[in-house]
XYZ file of N, CA and C in Angstrom:
765
model
N -18.190 -17.117 -17.662
C -19.247 -16.939 -16.785
C -18.835 -16.061 -15.889
N -19.829 -15.266 -15.118
C -19.411 -14.219 -14.286
C -19.336 -15.164 -12.817
N -18.632 -14.471 -11.894
C -18.419 -15.170 -10.574
C -19.508 -14.495 -9.511
N -19.452 -15.111 -8.140
C -20.486 -14.507 -7.313
C -19.863 -13.010 -6.985
N -20.885 -12.065 -6.834
C -20.734 -10.878 -6.434
C -20.157 -9.978 -7.361
N -20.173 -10.385 -8.630
C -19.199 -9.600 -9.842
C -20.323 -8.664 -10.517
N -19.765 -7.480 -10.758
C -20.440 -6.343 -11.220
C -20.586 -6.563 -12.520
N -21.877 -6.230 -13.243
C -22.346 -6.261 -14.658
C -21.137 -5.690 -15.633
N -20.876 -4.390 -15.207
C -19.931 -3.685 -16.039
C -18.637 -4.504 -15.964
N -18.156 -4.878 -14.958
C -16.767 -5.665 -14.842
C -16.938 -6.788 -15.459
N -18.165 -7.628 -15.640
C -18.226 -8.593 -16.372
C -18.348 -8.712 -17.786
N -18.887 -7.500 -18.317
C -18.937 -7.040 -19.773
C -17.556 -6.866 -20.104
N -16.643 -6.363 -19.407
C -15.218 -6.014 -19.941
C -14.503 -7.354 -19.803
N -14.734 -8.234 -19.021
C -14.112 -9.667 -19.200
C -14.617 -10.229 -20.352
N -15.957 -9.978 -20.771
C -16.456 -10.819 -21.803
C -16.131 -10.330 -23.108
N -15.721 -9.014 -23.005
C -15.118 -8.233 -24.242
C -13.706 -8.706 -24.740
N -13.060 -8.961 -23.519
C -11.600 -9.306 -23.763
C -11.818 -10.721 -23.973
N -12.366 -11.824 -23.597
C -12.719 -13.002 -24.131
C -13.067 -13.165 -25.445
N -13.668 -12.020 -25.978
C -14.013 -12.370 -27.563
C -13.170 -11.234 -28.448
N -11.906 -10.919 -27.851
C -11.003 -10.296 -28.641
C -11.588 -8.836 -29.046
N -12.264 -8.121 -28.295
C -12.834 -6.930 -28.842
C -12.670 -5.966 -27.597
N -13.073 -4.622 -27.587
C -13.033 -4.067 -26.639
C -14.619 -3.624 -26.006
N -14.685 -3.108 -24.881
C -15.938 -2.962 -24.508
C -17.110 -1.941 -25.321
N -16.593 -0.875 -25.752
C -17.272 -0.069 -26.805
C -17.859 -1.299 -27.994
N -17.020 -1.924 -28.559
C -17.597 -2.749 -29.575
C -18.708 -3.656 -29.075
N -18.231 -4.335 -28.066
C -19.256 -5.161 -27.205
C -20.542 -4.784 -27.186
N -20.638 -3.407 -26.569
C -21.889 -2.741 -26.243
C -22.471 -2.417 -27.510
N -21.837 -2.160 -28.407
C -22.302 -1.505 -29.692
C -23.170 -2.781 -30.419
N -22.326 -4.015 -30.355
C -22.872 -5.106 -30.781
C -24.290 -5.460 -30.266
N -24.412 -5.224 -29.034
C -25.473 -5.770 -28.089
C -26.620 -4.607 -28.471
N -26.221 -3.426 -28.824
C -27.043 -2.256 -28.929
C -27.188 -1.309 -27.855
N -26.050 -1.216 -26.949
C -26.099 -0.291 -25.991
C -25.181 0.701 -26.317
N -25.318 1.838 -25.592
C -24.654 2.907 -25.725
C -23.275 3.023 -24.461
N -22.085 3.013 -24.945
C -20.925 2.866 -23.911
C -21.021 3.818 -22.910
N -21.587 4.950 -22.915
C -21.821 6.174 -22.034
C -22.686 5.659 -21.068
N -23.434 4.503 -20.977
C -24.226 4.197 -20.014
C -23.953 2.744 -19.260
N -22.544 2.664 -19.516
C -21.971 1.147 -19.211
C -22.059 1.197 -17.659
N -21.559 2.208 -16.991
C -21.411 2.212 -15.264
C -22.903 2.084 -14.874
N -23.710 3.008 -15.396
C -25.206 3.008 -14.692
C -25.869 1.834 -15.011
N -25.436 0.946 -15.730
C -26.128 -0.342 -15.805
C -25.960 -1.071 -14.604
N -25.165 -0.881 -13.805
C -24.920 -1.543 -12.595
C -26.007 -1.375 -11.364
N -26.669 -0.280 -11.690
C -27.555 0.125 -10.856
C -28.922 0.185 -11.261
N -29.274 -0.185 -12.506
C -30.500 -0.428 -12.863
C -30.634 -0.816 -14.291
N -31.318 -1.925 -14.586
C -31.280 -2.417 -15.745
C -32.575 -2.865 -16.115
N -33.232 -2.209 -17.687
C -34.624 -2.601 -17.830
C -34.604 -3.914 -18.595
N -35.691 -4.556 -18.507
C -35.839 -6.020 -18.675
C -35.266 -6.123 -20.451
N -35.519 -5.241 -21.344
C -35.183 -5.294 -22.434
C -33.837 -5.362 -22.706
N -33.056 -4.474 -21.859
C -31.561 -4.439 -22.080
C -31.057 -5.736 -21.497
N -31.530 -6.429 -20.487
C -30.983 -7.506 -19.997
C -31.313 -8.838 -20.847
N -32.179 -8.720 -21.682
C -32.401 -9.658 -22.525
C -31.648 -9.704 -23.714
N -31.146 -8.498 -24.033
C -30.261 -8.050 -25.390
C -28.771 -8.981 -24.852
N -28.384 -8.402 -23.569
C -26.964 -8.737 -23.089
C -27.103 -10.430 -23.179
N -28.244 -10.886 -22.583
C -28.380 -12.223 -22.150
C -28.284 -12.933 -23.459
N -28.790 -12.476 -24.470
C -28.918 -13.202 -25.987
C -27.503 -13.359 -26.523
N -26.895 -12.244 -26.299
C -25.304 -12.099 -26.931
C -24.410 -13.042 -26.317
N -24.609 -12.858 -24.819
C -23.611 -13.775 -24.018
C -24.008 -15.261 -23.587
N -25.289 -15.604 -24.262
C -25.797 -16.801 -24.251
C -26.083 -17.365 -22.708
N -26.559 -16.537 -21.756
C -26.811 -16.664 -20.599
C -28.355 -16.276 -20.337
N -28.966 -16.421 -19.212
C -30.350 -15.971 -18.836
C -30.473 -14.479 -18.527
N -31.585 -13.917 -18.849
C -31.821 -12.327 -18.202
C -31.659 -12.476 -16.798
N -32.021 -13.426 -16.089
C -32.080 -13.560 -14.611
C -30.592 -13.347 -14.151
N -29.562 -14.024 -14.781
C -28.349 -13.895 -14.517
C -27.553 -12.668 -14.544
N -28.047 -12.062 -15.687
C -27.545 -10.639 -15.951
C -28.167 -9.777 -14.960
N -29.306 -9.892 -14.666
C -29.897 -8.867 -13.462
C -29.219 -8.995 -12.207
N -28.832 -10.417 -11.914
C -28.046 -10.535 -10.633
C -27.004 -10.044 -10.536
N -26.272 -9.504 -11.541
C -24.979 -8.880 -11.670
C -25.097 -7.320 -11.285
N -26.279 -6.706 -11.105
C -26.662 -5.449 -10.806
C -26.975 -5.348 -9.264
N -27.015 -4.131 -8.779
C -27.379 -3.747 -7.315
C -28.719 -3.913 -7.323
N -29.249 -4.773 -6.189
C -30.667 -4.511 -5.873
C -31.187 -3.236 -5.447
N -32.631 -3.130 -5.136
C -33.134 -1.716 -4.797
C -32.428 -1.672 -3.231
N -31.889 -0.218 -3.246
C -31.017 -0.143 -2.024
C -32.053 1.043 -1.077
N -31.932 1.012 0.233
C -32.580 1.877 0.988
C -31.652 3.284 1.023
N -32.063 4.335 1.588
C -31.535 5.543 1.292
C -29.875 5.624 2.015
N -29.761 4.663 2.918
C -28.443 4.553 3.817
C -27.474 3.830 2.920
N -28.072 2.715 2.577
C -27.205 1.721 1.714
C -26.773 2.564 0.498
N -27.905 2.986 -0.306
C -27.336 3.800 -1.468
C -26.263 4.990 -1.145
N -26.444 5.756 -0.250
C -25.547 6.954 0.112
C -23.969 6.168 0.202
N -24.035 5.089 0.830
C -22.820 4.333 1.273
C -22.314 3.351 0.009
N -22.847 3.369 -1.144
C -22.590 2.646 -2.072
C -21.913 3.553 -3.339
N -20.832 3.564 -3.673
C -20.154 4.495 -4.735
C -20.714 4.048 -6.071
N -21.012 5.277 -6.784
C -21.320 4.988 -8.107
C -20.425 4.685 -9.154
N -19.116 5.254 -8.740
C -17.756 4.742 -9.602
C -16.784 3.987 -8.611
N -15.855 3.074 -9.075
C -14.988 2.365 -8.377
C -14.101 3.331 -7.796
N -14.071 3.526 -6.284
C -13.025 4.252 -5.703
C -12.001 3.356 -5.176
N -12.079 2.046 -4.886
C -11.247 1.150 -4.348
C -11.281 -0.246 -5.227
N -10.228 -0.751 -5.102
C -10.087 -2.294 -5.889
C -9.171 -3.229 -5.109
N -9.236 -4.348 -5.267
C -8.129 -5.407 -4.784
C -6.950 -5.303 -5.763
N -5.900 -5.145 -5.414
C -4.659 -5.171 -6.187
C -4.267 -6.540 -6.921
N -4.962 -7.610 -6.188
C -4.499 -8.920 -6.885
C -5.548 -9.149 -7.843
N -6.862 -9.079 -7.537
C -8.057 -9.538 -8.503
C -8.101 -8.418 -9.721
N -7.727 -7.459 -9.546
C -7.855 -6.432 -10.619
C -7.093 -6.917 -11.809
N -5.976 -7.516 -11.241
C -5.251 -8.013 -12.615
C -5.977 -9.185 -13.321
N -6.848 -9.668 -12.830
C -7.603 -10.710 -13.501
C -8.897 -10.203 -14.005
N -8.954 -8.858 -14.155
C -10.139 -7.821 -14.638
C -11.357 -8.131 -13.934
N -11.441 -8.493 -12.605
C -12.657 -8.543 -11.868
C -13.024 -7.382 -11.293
N -14.133 -7.165 -11.214
C -14.694 -5.860 -10.360
C -16.069 -6.518 -9.471
N -15.718 -6.378 -8.196
C -17.141 -6.756 -7.333
C -17.896 -5.683 -6.763
N -19.121 -6.150 -6.527
C -20.090 -5.051 -5.856
C -19.484 -4.669 -4.485
N -18.975 -5.605 -3.759
C -18.406 -5.220 -2.521
C -17.417 -4.268 -2.498
N -16.818 -4.023 -3.559
C -15.658 -3.087 -3.403
C -16.345 -1.698 -3.578
N -17.516 -1.512 -4.007
C -18.191 -0.247 -3.995
C -18.856 0.323 -2.654
N -18.678 -0.856 -1.783
C -19.403 -0.386 -0.390
C -18.427 0.520 0.319
N -18.895 1.482 1.065
C -17.918 2.252 1.973
C -17.439 1.523 2.917
N -17.889 0.604 3.282
C -17.458 -0.380 4.751
C -16.511 -1.542 4.231
N -16.373 -1.561 2.807
C -15.396 -2.628 2.367
C -14.080 -2.382 2.627
N -13.498 -3.218 3.287
C -12.035 -3.139 3.378
C -10.979 -4.200 3.175
N -11.474 -5.376 2.857
C -10.696 -6.498 2.561
C -11.081 -7.135 1.330
N -10.532 -7.780 0.361
C -11.307 -8.276 -0.768
C -11.852 -9.474 -0.288
N -13.121 -10.100 -0.738
C -13.905 -11.100 -0.389
C -13.285 -12.330 -0.989
N -12.595 -12.138 -2.124
C -12.132 -13.388 -2.812
C -10.541 -13.832 -2.298
N -9.673 -12.806 -2.339
C -8.408 -13.120 -1.806
C -8.003 -12.661 -0.639
N -8.752 -11.850 0.060
C -8.351 -11.423 1.393
C -7.610 -10.097 1.547
N -7.061 -9.707 0.368
C -5.639 -8.602 0.279
C -6.705 -7.196 0.771
N -6.141 -6.342 1.286
C -6.562 -5.264 1.586
C -6.965 -4.227 0.514
N -8.139 -3.686 0.164
C -8.290 -2.848 -0.952
C -7.666 -1.580 -0.988
N -7.181 -1.002 -2.215
C -6.600 0.093 -2.230
C -7.233 1.021 -3.130
N -6.951 2.380 -3.066
C -7.691 3.455 -3.747
C -7.258 3.263 -5.520
N -8.404 3.520 -6.186
C -8.102 3.258 -7.612
C -7.359 4.573 -8.071
N -7.508 5.517 -7.284
C -6.605 7.044 -7.643
C -5.857 7.177 -6.351
N -4.666 6.620 -6.134
C -3.698 6.744 -4.952
C -3.190 8.037 -5.132
N -2.811 8.584 -3.901
C -2.250 9.876 -3.683
C -0.712 9.551 -4.182
N 0.094 10.804 -4.447
C 1.279 10.832 -5.269
C 2.241 10.727 -3.813
N 3.295 9.816 -3.974
C 4.169 9.514 -2.970
C 3.540 8.417 -2.034
N 4.330 7.599 -1.428
C 3.859 6.586 -0.606
C 3.276 7.090 0.644
N 2.126 6.535 0.932
C 1.509 6.878 2.129
C 1.867 5.825 3.271
N 2.294 6.170 4.416
C 2.724 5.143 5.531
C 1.542 5.059 6.584
N 0.878 4.009 6.740
C -0.270 3.915 7.641
C 0.213 2.943 8.736
N -0.233 3.580 10.078
C 0.085 2.824 11.196
C -0.614 1.643 11.142
N -0.039 0.544 11.806
C -0.854 -0.622 12.032
C -2.234 -0.440 12.925
N -1.828 0.357 13.976
C -2.842 0.812 15.082
C -4.119 1.361 14.078
N -3.800 2.261 13.110
C -4.774 2.977 12.478
C -5.707 1.822 11.733
N -4.721 1.090 10.970
C -5.313 -0.030 10.125
C -6.290 -1.019 11.024
N -5.879 -1.462 12.105
C -6.673 -2.223 12.710
C -8.108 -1.599 13.339
N -7.906 -0.435 13.709
C -9.122 0.250 14.199
C -10.051 0.860 12.990
N -9.492 0.899 11.754
C -10.343 1.184 10.462
C -11.107 -0.150 10.134
N -10.463 -1.218 10.344
C -10.868 -2.649 9.898
C -12.227 -2.933 11.003
N -11.826 -2.435 12.051
C -12.941 -2.754 13.196
C -13.919 -1.904 12.822
N -13.965 -0.491 12.497
C -14.943 0.483 12.096
C -15.740 -0.114 10.823
N -15.153 -0.755 9.904
C -15.591 -1.098 8.801
C -16.687 -2.162 8.854
N -16.353 -3.105 9.817
C -17.177 -4.186 10.346
C -18.406 -3.672 11.074
N -18.159 -2.589 11.927
C -19.214 -2.159 12.763
C -20.257 -1.284 11.863
N -19.642 -0.534 10.759
C -20.615 0.144 9.905
C -21.439 -0.680 9.195
N -20.674 -1.730 8.475
C -21.522 -2.676 7.761
C -22.653 -3.486 8.643
N -22.377 -3.852 9.887
C -23.293 -4.442 10.515
C -24.555 -3.658 10.661
N -24.214 -2.108 11.248
C -25.274 -1.138 11.377
C -26.207 -1.061 10.226
N -25.510 -1.066 8.923
C -26.370 -0.782 7.586
C -26.945 -1.961 7.317
N -26.578 -3.197 7.699
C -27.178 -4.540 7.186
C -28.312 -4.613 8.139
N -28.401 -4.207 9.401
C -29.312 -4.650 10.474
C -30.233 -3.241 10.397
N -30.015 -2.286 9.655
C -30.763 -0.994 9.449
C -30.772 -0.554 10.837
N -30.032 -0.457 11.644
C -29.910 -0.050 12.971
C -29.626 1.648 13.076
N -30.964 2.329 13.274
C -30.868 3.711 13.102
C -29.777 4.387 14.041
N -30.024 3.945 15.119
C -29.047 4.271 16.296
C -27.490 4.111 16.141
N -27.364 2.909 15.430
C -25.793 2.573 15.215
C -25.267 3.572 13.978
N -26.270 3.547 13.202
C -25.764 4.396 11.833
C -25.744 6.064 12.205
N -26.507 6.475 13.107
C -26.473 7.680 13.276
C -25.029 8.151 14.161
N -24.658 7.076 15.198
C -23.603 7.335 15.903
C -22.249 7.116 15.050
N -22.402 6.153 14.102
C -21.220 6.026 13.088
C -21.192 7.451 12.354
N -22.281 8.006 11.767
C -22.001 9.421 10.857
C -21.642 10.515 11.845
N -22.197 10.493 12.875
C -21.455 11.548 14.060
C -20.143 11.447 13.930
N -19.481 10.471 14.316
C -18.266 10.346 14.613
C -17.301 10.673 13.146
N -17.920 10.134 11.937
C -17.286 10.570 10.754
C -17.308 11.949 10.671
N -18.577 12.641 10.819
C -18.426 14.333 10.795
C -17.691 14.868 11.510
N -17.333 14.453 12.818
C -16.350 15.261 13.633
C -14.997 14.919 13.120
N -14.860 13.728 12.888
C -13.415 13.443 12.077
C -12.973 14.415 10.975
N -14.039 14.575 10.065
C -14.023 15.384 8.940
C -13.419 16.695 9.547
N -13.900 17.131 10.539
C -13.810 18.640 11.049
C -12.267 18.602 11.504
N -12.045 17.597 12.110
C -10.627 17.661 12.634
C -9.387 17.405 11.464
N -10.083 16.777 10.338
C -9.108 16.734 9.174
C -9.408 17.883 8.188
N -10.094 18.780 8.749
C -10.505 19.926 7.854
C -11.182 19.517 6.637
N -11.920 18.456 6.359
C -12.480 18.042 5.194
C -13.955 18.421 5.111
N -14.151 19.287 3.964
C -15.517 19.402 3.826
C -16.457 18.490 3.107
N -17.794 18.372 2.990
C -18.571 17.614 2.404
C -19.431 16.621 3.108
N -20.014 15.675 2.484
C -20.781 14.890 3.225
C -20.014 13.490 3.718
N -20.482 13.043 5.046
C -19.814 11.926 5.712
C -19.613 10.591 4.709
N -20.785 10.549 3.908
C -20.739 9.413 2.925
C -19.598 9.584 2.079
N -19.473 10.565 1.539
C -18.438 10.852 0.554
C -16.956 10.724 1.034
N -16.887 11.080 2.365
C -15.533 10.954 3.004
C -15.166 9.378 3.288
N -16.320 8.673 3.302
C -16.101 7.040 3.781
C -15.678 6.433 2.378
N -15.920 7.230 1.127
C -15.372 6.839 -0.106
C -14.211 7.717 -0.787
N -13.480 8.213 0.074
C -12.569 9.083 -0.279
C -11.431 8.157 -1.134
N -10.776 8.677 -2.028
C -9.601 8.074 -2.709
C -8.322 8.299 -1.519
N -8.448 9.436 -0.593
C -7.268 9.665 0.194
C -7.552 8.681 1.404
N -6.522 7.630 1.460
C -6.486 6.861 2.739
C -6.497 7.375 3.947
N -5.789 8.519 4.059
C -5.640 9.292 5.411
C -7.027 9.893 5.903
N -8.000 10.254 4.875
C -9.050 10.457 5.291
C -10.126 9.625 5.483
N -10.206 8.426 4.576
C -11.142 7.414 4.510
C -10.824 6.374 5.790
N -9.542 6.261 5.999
C -9.125 5.253 7.187
C -9.422 5.814 8.602
N -9.059 7.128 8.627
C -9.432 7.966 9.954
C -10.985 7.969 10.194
N -11.662 7.910 9.136
C -12.992 8.029 9.542
C -13.586 6.686 9.925
N -13.081 5.849 9.165
C -13.556 4.255 9.636
C -13.044 4.146 11.074
N -11.785 4.541 11.322
C -11.268 4.108 12.824
C -12.001 4.982 13.592
N -12.539 6.075 13.328
C -13.481 6.777 14.473
C -14.722 6.236 14.627
N -15.219 5.478 13.705
C -16.439 4.552 14.094
C -16.091 3.741 15.113
N -15.008 3.214 15.167
C -14.491 2.032 16.122
C -14.287 2.785 17.526
N -13.608 3.827 17.482
C -12.975 4.362 18.612
C -14.306 4.859 19.381
N -15.332 5.470 18.900
C -16.537 6.220 19.391
C -17.396 5.258 20.318
N -17.124 3.768 19.961
C -18.177 2.892 20.469
C -18.038 2.966 21.937
N -16.890 3.366 22.636
C -16.895 3.250 24.216
C -16.788 4.748 24.367
N -17.817 5.194 25.232
C -17.804 6.427 25.723
C -17.679 7.697 24.673
N -18.724 7.686 23.687
C -18.567 8.570 22.541
C -18.646 10.152 22.988
N -19.279 10.166 23.963
C -19.535 11.762 24.499
C -18.229 12.266 25.276
N -17.545 11.320 25.782
C -16.294 11.742 26.500
C -15.326 12.145 25.306
N -15.241 11.137 24.160
C -14.500 11.513 23.125
C -14.617 12.632 22.403
N -15.951 12.995 22.250
C -16.181 14.423 21.627
C -15.847 15.545 22.404
N -16.052 15.564 23.910
C -15.628 16.399 24.671
C -14.027 16.692 24.737
N -13.303 15.562 24.769
C -12.035 15.660 24.612
C -11.498 16.409 23.419
N -12.105 16.128 22.362
C -11.678 16.751 20.940
C -12.189 18.319 21.343
N -13.387 18.380 21.717
C -14.067 20.014 21.967
C -13.182 20.878 22.504
N -12.335 20.533 23.598
C -11.633 21.380 24.230
C -10.548 22.155 23.606
N -10.240 21.598 22.434
C -8.890 22.179 21.735
C -9.051 22.208 20.233
N -10.071 22.847 19.759
C -10.201 22.520 18.427
C -10.402 23.882 17.827
N -10.463 24.430 16.490
C -10.807 25.493 15.818
C -12.259 25.692 15.704
N -12.626 26.964 15.317
C -13.794 27.226 14.941
C -14.755 26.275 14.130
N -14.197 25.901 13.001
C -14.759 25.143 11.924
C -15.071 23.647 12.687
N -13.969 23.170 13.327
C -14.461 21.768 14.178
C -15.553 21.842 15.095
N -15.556 23.118 15.724
C -16.801 23.262 16.669
C -18.029 23.417 16.222
N -18.240 23.962 15.154
C -19.218 24.160 14.165
C -19.744 22.575 13.776
N -18.683 21.939 13.481
C -18.934 20.601 12.945
C -19.431 19.559 14.269
N -18.949 20.026 15.401
C -19.567 19.096 16.391
C -20.917 19.556 16.785
N -21.323 20.820 16.740
C -22.767 21.221 16.936
C -23.792 20.676 15.923
N -23.168 20.579 14.608
C -24.014 20.173 13.570
C -24.069 18.557 13.825
N -23.177 17.790 14.319
C -23.355 16.301 14.623
C -24.313 15.935 15.494
N -24.475 16.874 16.598
C -25.368 16.769 17.690
C -26.497 17.666 17.606
N -26.868 18.313 16.474
C -27.882 19.282 16.208
C -29.202 18.773 16.707
N -29.569 17.345 16.390
C -30.848 17.005 16.718
C -30.843 16.344 17.953
N -29.741 16.475 18.756
C -30.057 15.838 20.158
C -29.586 16.864 21.035
N -30.081 17.998 21.396
C -29.780 18.813 22.510
C -29.342 18.185 23.470
N -29.906 17.389 24.185
C -29.504 16.794 25.365
C -27.982 16.312 25.268
N -27.622 15.683 24.268
C -26.253 15.087 24.119
C -25.224 16.394 24.134
N -25.628 17.230 23.241
C -24.799 18.156 23.167
C -24.574 19.130 24.626
N -25.428 19.309 25.359
C -25.465 19.914 26.545
C -24.446 19.082 27.113
N -24.687 17.594 27.374
C -23.720 16.738 27.977
C -22.399 16.932 27.426
N -22.054 16.930 26.186
C -20.801 17.134 25.826
C -20.067 18.298 26.142
N -20.973 19.523 26.204
C -20.344 20.866 26.560
C -20.233 20.781 28.095
N -20.799 20.116 29.015
C -20.739 19.972 30.371
C -19.198 19.246 30.684
N -19.165 18.020 30.039
C -18.006 17.183 30.255
C -16.811 17.918 29.821
N -16.967 18.664 28.556
C -15.705 19.703 28.050
C -15.257 20.731 29.134
N -16.219 21.441 29.670
C -15.944 22.444 30.469
C -15.402 21.608 31.957
N -15.726 20.501 32.466
C -15.170 20.105 33.507
C -13.639 19.544 33.203
N -13.559 19.028 32.015
C -12.189 18.717 31.623
C -11.219 19.900 31.558
N -11.711 20.984 30.946
C -10.994 22.213 30.872
C -10.751 22.969 32.479
N -11.822 22.801 33.241
C -11.633 23.264 34.594
C -10.310 22.320 35.406
N -10.460 20.993 35.183
C -9.468 20.267 35.671
C -7.957 20.722 35.361
N -7.989 20.968 33.887
C -6.845 21.135 33.216
C -6.225 22.604 34.219
N -7.080 23.588 34.148
C -6.550 24.695 34.813
C -6.242 24.738 36.090
N -6.816 23.866 36.879
C -6.494 23.574 38.304
C -5.194 23.011 38.232
N -5.189 22.034 37.554
C -3.777 21.193 37.454
C -2.696 22.047 37.228
N -3.042 23.096 36.149
C -1.783 24.128 35.955
C -1.429 25.008 36.848
N -2.389 25.547 37.518
C -2.533 26.288 38.683
C -1.710 25.929 40.015
N -1.966 24.658 40.137
C -1.262 23.675 41.085
C 0.040 23.785 40.915
N 0.511 23.434 39.694
C 1.691 22.977 39.034
C 2.771 24.417 39.562
N 2.026 25.295 39.097
C 2.675 26.819 39.119
C 3.093 27.213 40.410
N 2.090 26.907 41.497
C 2.222 27.405 42.921
C 3.232 26.477 43.383
N 3.345 25.301 43.028
C 4.414 24.303 43.724
C 5.944 24.718 42.970
N 5.823 25.312 41.959
C 7.165 25.814 41.336
C 7.483 27.028 42.123
């Protein structure tokens, strides 16, 4: 039987194993094409649910509950179509949870282990405990913003991710960066969400005083819909730069 929050595709794999066959054979027996196995998690027709339910001897409602419900635009963007991370412990039991597909997921809901990339980078990546703490905090803040559908908090989180991508010289969409296989990118983006909660404009200004052209463009893009904020960031940045120059000048004169 499926467990709570289990994905349909993962449960079908476990079901195939329990019946001493592979997933291709199981789906063929049900009358489904293997190529559509992953897409079943995001939309299941009533007839297909009934076929699976009949073969597995469960109710169609139970089968439907293993798929993602209708998602709003933000949730959909932050929910991976393919598994980008998994629990190192529960994967050994052939489990696959919906939670693992969420961009904010950090620890396994079942055993509490930290989720790891499904396609890890070659070589051992050493991550500082400070970064991990901040990333875990950022993941909680992102989840709260999305679950509460707080436009203000979601916008702030995406701004911080966009700017972090610029500092990391990463192109693409912020939602994709939060689902990156590279922990150096994903965790820094999550950590940034936590960092900008306090004085975000000052943080942006501090970065803006010593960045390359690409990062500068990313900053403008992050605040392009809020001219007032962009002006404030620019003013704070110039104040910081003027103080640095004055400090340098005074140091030279004293020498």
